[in-house]
Tab-separated table of C-alpha atoms and ligand atoms in Angstrom:
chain	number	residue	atom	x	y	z
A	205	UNK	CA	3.691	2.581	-20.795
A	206	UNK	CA	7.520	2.118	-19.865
A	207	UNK	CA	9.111	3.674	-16.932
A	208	UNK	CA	10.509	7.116	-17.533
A	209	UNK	CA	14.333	6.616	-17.990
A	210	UNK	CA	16.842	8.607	-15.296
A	211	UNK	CA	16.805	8.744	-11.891
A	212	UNK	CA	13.820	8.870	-9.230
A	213	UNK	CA	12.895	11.277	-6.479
A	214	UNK	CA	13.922	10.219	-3.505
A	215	UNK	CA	10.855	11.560	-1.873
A	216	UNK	CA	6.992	12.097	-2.913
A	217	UNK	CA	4.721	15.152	-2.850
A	218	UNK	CA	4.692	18.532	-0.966
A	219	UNK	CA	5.332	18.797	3.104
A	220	UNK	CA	2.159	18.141	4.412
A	221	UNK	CA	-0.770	15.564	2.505
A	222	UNK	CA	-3.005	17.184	-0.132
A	223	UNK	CA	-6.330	16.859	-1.322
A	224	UNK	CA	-7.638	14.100	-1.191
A	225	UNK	CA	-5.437	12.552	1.466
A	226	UNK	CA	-5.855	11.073	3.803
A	227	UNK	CA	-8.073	8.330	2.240
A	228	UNK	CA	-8.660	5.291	4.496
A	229	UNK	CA	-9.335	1.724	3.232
A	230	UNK	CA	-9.744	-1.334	4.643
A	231	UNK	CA	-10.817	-5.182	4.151
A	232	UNK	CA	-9.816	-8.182	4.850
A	233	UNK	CA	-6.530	-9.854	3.142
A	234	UNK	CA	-7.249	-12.226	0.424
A	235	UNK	CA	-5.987	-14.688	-1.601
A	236	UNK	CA	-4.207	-12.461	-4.441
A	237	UNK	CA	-2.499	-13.992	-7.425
A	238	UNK	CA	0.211	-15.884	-5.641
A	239	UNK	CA	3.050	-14.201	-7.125
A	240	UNK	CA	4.397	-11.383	-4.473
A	241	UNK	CA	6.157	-13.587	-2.646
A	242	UNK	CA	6.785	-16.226	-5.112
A	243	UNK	CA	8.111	-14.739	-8.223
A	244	UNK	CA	9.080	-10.991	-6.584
A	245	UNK	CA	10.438	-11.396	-3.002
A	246	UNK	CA	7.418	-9.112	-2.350
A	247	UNK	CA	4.860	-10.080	-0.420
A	248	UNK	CA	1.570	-7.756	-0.966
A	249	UNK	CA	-1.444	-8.438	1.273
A	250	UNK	CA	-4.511	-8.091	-1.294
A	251	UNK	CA	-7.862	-6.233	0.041
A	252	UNK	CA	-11.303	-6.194	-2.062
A	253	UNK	CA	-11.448	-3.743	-4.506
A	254	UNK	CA	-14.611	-3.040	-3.353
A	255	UNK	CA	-13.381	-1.318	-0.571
A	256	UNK	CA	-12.713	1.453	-2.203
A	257	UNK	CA	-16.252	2.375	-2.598
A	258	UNK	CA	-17.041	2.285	0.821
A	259	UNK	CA	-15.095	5.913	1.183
A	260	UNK	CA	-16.618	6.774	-2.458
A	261	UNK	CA	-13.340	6.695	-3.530
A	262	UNK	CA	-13.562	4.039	-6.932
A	263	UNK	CA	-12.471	6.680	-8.996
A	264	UNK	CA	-9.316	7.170	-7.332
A	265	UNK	CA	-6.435	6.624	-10.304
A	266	UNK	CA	-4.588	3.670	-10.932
A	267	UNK	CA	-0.613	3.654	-9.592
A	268	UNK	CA	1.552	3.354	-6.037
A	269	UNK	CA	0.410	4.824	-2.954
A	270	UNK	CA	1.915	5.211	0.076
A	271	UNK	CA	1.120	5.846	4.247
A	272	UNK	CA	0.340	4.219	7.324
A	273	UNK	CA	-1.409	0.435	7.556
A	274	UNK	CA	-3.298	-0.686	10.657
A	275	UNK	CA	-3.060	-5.136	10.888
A	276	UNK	CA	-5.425	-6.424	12.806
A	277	UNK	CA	-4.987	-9.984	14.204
A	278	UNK	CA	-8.204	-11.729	15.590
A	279	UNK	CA	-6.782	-14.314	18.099
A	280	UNK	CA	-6.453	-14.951	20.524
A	281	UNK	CA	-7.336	-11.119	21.255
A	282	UNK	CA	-7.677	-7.973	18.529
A	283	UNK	CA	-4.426	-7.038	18.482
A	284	UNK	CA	-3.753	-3.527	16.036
A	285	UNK	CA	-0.592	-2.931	14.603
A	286	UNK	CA	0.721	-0.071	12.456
A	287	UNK	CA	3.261	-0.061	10.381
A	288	UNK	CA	4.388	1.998	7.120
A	289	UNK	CA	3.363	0.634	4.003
A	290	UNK	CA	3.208	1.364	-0.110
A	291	UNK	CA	0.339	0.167	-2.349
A	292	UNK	CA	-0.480	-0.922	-5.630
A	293	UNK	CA	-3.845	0.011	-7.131
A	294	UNK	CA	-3.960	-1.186	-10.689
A	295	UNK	CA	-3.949	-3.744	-13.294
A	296	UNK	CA	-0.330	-4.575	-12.670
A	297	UNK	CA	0.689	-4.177	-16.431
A	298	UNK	CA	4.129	-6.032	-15.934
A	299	UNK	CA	1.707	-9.078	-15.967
A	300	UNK	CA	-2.018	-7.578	-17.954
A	301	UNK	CA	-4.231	-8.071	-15.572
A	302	UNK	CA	-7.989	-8.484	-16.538
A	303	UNK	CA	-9.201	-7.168	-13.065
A	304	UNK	CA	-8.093	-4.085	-11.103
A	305	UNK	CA	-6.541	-4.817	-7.252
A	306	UNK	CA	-5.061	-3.132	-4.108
A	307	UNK	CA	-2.370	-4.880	-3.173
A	308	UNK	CA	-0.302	-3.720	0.061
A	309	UNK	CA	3.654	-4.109	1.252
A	310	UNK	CA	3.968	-3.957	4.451
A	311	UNK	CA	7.268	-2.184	5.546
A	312	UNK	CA	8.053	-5.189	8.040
A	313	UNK	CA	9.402	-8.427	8.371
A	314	UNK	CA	6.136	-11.341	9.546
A	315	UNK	CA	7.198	-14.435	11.062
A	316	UNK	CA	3.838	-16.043	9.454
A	317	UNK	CA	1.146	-15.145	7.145
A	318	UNK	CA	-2.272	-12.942	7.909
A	319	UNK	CA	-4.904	-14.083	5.533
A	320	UNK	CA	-8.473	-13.969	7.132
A	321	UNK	CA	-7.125	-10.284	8.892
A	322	UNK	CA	-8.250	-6.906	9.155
A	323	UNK	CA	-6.361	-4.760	6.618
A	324	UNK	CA	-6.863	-0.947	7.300
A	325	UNK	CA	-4.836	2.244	5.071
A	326	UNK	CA	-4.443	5.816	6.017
A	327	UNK	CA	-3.466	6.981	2.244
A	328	UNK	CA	-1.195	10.002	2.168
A	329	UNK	CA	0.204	10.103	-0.678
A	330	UNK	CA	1.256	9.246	-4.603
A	331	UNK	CA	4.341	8.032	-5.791
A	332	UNK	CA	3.801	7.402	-9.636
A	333	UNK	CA	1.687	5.452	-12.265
A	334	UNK	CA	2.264	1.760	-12.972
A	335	UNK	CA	4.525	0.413	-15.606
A	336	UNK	CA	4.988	-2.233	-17.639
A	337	UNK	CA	8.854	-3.178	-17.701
A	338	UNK	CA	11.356	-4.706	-19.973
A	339	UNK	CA	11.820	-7.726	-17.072
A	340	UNK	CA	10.934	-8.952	-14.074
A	341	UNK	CA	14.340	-7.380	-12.420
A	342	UNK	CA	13.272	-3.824	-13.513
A	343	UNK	CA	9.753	-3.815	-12.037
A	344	UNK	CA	11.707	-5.095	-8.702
A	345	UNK	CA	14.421	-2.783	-8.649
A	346	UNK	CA	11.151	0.235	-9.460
A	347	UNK	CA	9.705	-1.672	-6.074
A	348	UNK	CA	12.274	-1.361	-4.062
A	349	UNK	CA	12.580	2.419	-4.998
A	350	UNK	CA	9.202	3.022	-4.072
A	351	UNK	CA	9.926	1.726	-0.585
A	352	UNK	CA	12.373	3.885	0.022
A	353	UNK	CA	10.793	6.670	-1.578
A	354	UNK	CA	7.526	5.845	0.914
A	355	UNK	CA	9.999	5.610	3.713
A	356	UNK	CA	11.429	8.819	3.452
A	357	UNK	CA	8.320	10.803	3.203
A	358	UNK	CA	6.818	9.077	6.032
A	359	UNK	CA	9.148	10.626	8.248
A	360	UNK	CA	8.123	14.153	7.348
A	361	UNK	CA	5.931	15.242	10.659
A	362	UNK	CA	3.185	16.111	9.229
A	363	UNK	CA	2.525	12.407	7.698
A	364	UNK	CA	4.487	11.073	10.543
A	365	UNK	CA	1.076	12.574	12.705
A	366	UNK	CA	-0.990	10.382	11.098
A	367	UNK	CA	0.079	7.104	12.208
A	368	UNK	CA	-1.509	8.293	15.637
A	369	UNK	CA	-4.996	8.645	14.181
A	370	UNK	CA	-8.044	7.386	15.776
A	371	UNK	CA	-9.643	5.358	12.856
A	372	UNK	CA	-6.460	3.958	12.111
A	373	UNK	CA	-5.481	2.925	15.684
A	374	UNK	CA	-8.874	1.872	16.193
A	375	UNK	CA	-8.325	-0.843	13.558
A	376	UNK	CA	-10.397	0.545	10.854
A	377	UNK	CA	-13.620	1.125	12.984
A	378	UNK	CA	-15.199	4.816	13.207
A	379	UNK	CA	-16.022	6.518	17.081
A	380	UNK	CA	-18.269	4.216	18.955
A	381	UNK	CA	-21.069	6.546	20.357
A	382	UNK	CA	-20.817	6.536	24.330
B	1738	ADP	P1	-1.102	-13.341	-2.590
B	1738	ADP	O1	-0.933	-13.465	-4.060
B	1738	ADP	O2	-2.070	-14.341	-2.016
B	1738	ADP	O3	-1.434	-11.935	-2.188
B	1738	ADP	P2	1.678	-12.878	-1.887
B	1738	ADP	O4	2.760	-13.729	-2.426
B	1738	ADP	O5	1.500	-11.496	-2.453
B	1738	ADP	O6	0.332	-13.698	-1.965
B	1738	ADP	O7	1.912	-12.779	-0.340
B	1738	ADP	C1	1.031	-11.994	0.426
B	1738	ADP	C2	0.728	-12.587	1.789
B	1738	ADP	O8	1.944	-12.729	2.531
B	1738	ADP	C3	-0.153	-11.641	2.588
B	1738	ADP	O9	-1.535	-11.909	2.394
B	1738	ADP	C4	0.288	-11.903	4.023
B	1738	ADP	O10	-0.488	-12.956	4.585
B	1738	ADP	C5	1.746	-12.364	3.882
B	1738	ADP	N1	2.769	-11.345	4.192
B	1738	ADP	C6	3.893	-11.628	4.918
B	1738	ADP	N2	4.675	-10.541	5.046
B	1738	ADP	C7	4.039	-9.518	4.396
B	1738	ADP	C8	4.365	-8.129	4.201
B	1738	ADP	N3	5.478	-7.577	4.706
B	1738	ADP	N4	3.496	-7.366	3.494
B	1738	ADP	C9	2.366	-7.918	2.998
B	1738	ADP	N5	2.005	-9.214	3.139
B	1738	ADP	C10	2.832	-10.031	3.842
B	1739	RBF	N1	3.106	-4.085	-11.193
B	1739	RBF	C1	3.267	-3.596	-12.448
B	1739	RBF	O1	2.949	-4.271	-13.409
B	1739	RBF	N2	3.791	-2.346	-12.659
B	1739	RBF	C2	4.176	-1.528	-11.638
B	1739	RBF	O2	4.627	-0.394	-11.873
B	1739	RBF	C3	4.035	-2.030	-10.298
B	1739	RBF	N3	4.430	-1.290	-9.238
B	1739	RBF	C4	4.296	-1.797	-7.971
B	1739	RBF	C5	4.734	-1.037	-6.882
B	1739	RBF	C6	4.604	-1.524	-5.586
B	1739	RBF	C7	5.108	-0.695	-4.444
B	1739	RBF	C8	4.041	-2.805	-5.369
B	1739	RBF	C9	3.892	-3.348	-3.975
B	1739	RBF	C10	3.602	-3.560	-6.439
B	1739	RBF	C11	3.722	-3.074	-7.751
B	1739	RBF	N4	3.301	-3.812	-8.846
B	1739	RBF	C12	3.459	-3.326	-10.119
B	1739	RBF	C13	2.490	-5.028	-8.650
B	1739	RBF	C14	3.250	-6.333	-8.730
B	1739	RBF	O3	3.337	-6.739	-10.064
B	1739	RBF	C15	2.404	-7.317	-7.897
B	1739	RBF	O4	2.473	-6.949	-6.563
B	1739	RBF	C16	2.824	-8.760	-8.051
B	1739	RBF	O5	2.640	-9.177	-9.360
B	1739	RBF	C17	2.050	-9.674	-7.100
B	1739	RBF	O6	0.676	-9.638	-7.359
B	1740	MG	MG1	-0.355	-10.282	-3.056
């Protein structure tokens, strides 16, 4: 399917999250297909799919998600970091692929990579479905959007309350029991 002609929203979904968001994620980042960085300018940190059933969440639809990522860096100590992020789930039909993947942007600029670390996703909210586009340019330009898009909906206070939240800040683990 090709992108709807005409200007985007600037922003994505109602005031506060809906049903079912939050969603939380997480796995460690992969090896994806090489081509974020490479081809796009985009670097996307891949996570097992399999993740998703963890939350019983594999039926969630393909398309671009956005919300708050927790990085976890191993060494020397855990170290968590949140940031903003948007994420593909899908079969990224720019490029037909066989398998489906959750691939993450990070809103922020690394100095190195973070393969081997602990990827975790508060979910809030949808943007739109996947594409496939006329060229490469398109699908970037449609990337872009979507940053700004997640950007600007982040800072709404009700999704901006999030990025506090105890799984999240905890790195992806649930309450220890004391
Ligand atoms: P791959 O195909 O292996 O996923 P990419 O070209 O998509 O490779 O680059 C993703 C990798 O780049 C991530 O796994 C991570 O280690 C690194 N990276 C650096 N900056 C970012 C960022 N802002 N968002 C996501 N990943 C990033
Ligand atoms: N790939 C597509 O084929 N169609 C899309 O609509 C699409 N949207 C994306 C939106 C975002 C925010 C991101 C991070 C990726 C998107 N991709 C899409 C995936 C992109 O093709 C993929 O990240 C690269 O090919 C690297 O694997
Ligand atoms: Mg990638």
């Amino acid at each position: 399917m090709p992108p709807p002609s005409g200007p985007r929203d600037p922003i994505a979904g109602l005031d506060t999250p809906q049903s079912p968001f939050p969603l939380k994620l997480s796995g460690e980042v992969i090896k994806g297909f090489g081509r974020g960085s490479a081809e796009l300018g985009i670097p996307t940190a891949n996570i097992p799919i399999s993740g998703l059933d963890v939350g019983g969440h594999s039926d969630l639809a393909s398309g671009i998600y956005y919300g708050w990522s927790a990085l976890t860096i191993a060494s020397p100590s855990p170290t968590t970091t949140i940031y903003p992020m948007v994420m593909s789930l899908g079969y990224n039909p720019y490029y037909k692929n066989t398998v489906r993947s959750v691939e993450v942007h990070i809103m922020h600029d690394f100095e190195s990579d973070f393969y081997g670390a602990r990827l975790s996703l508060s979910i809030l909210g949808y943007i739109r479905p996947e594409y496939d586009y006329v060229s490469k340019e398109s699908l970037i330009d449609d990337i872009r959007t979507d940053i700004k898009v997640a950007e600007k909906s982040l800072e709404r206070e009700a999704y901006k309350a999030w990025k506090e939240d105890g799984w999240l800040v905890r790195g992806g683990k649930e309450e220890e029991d004391s």
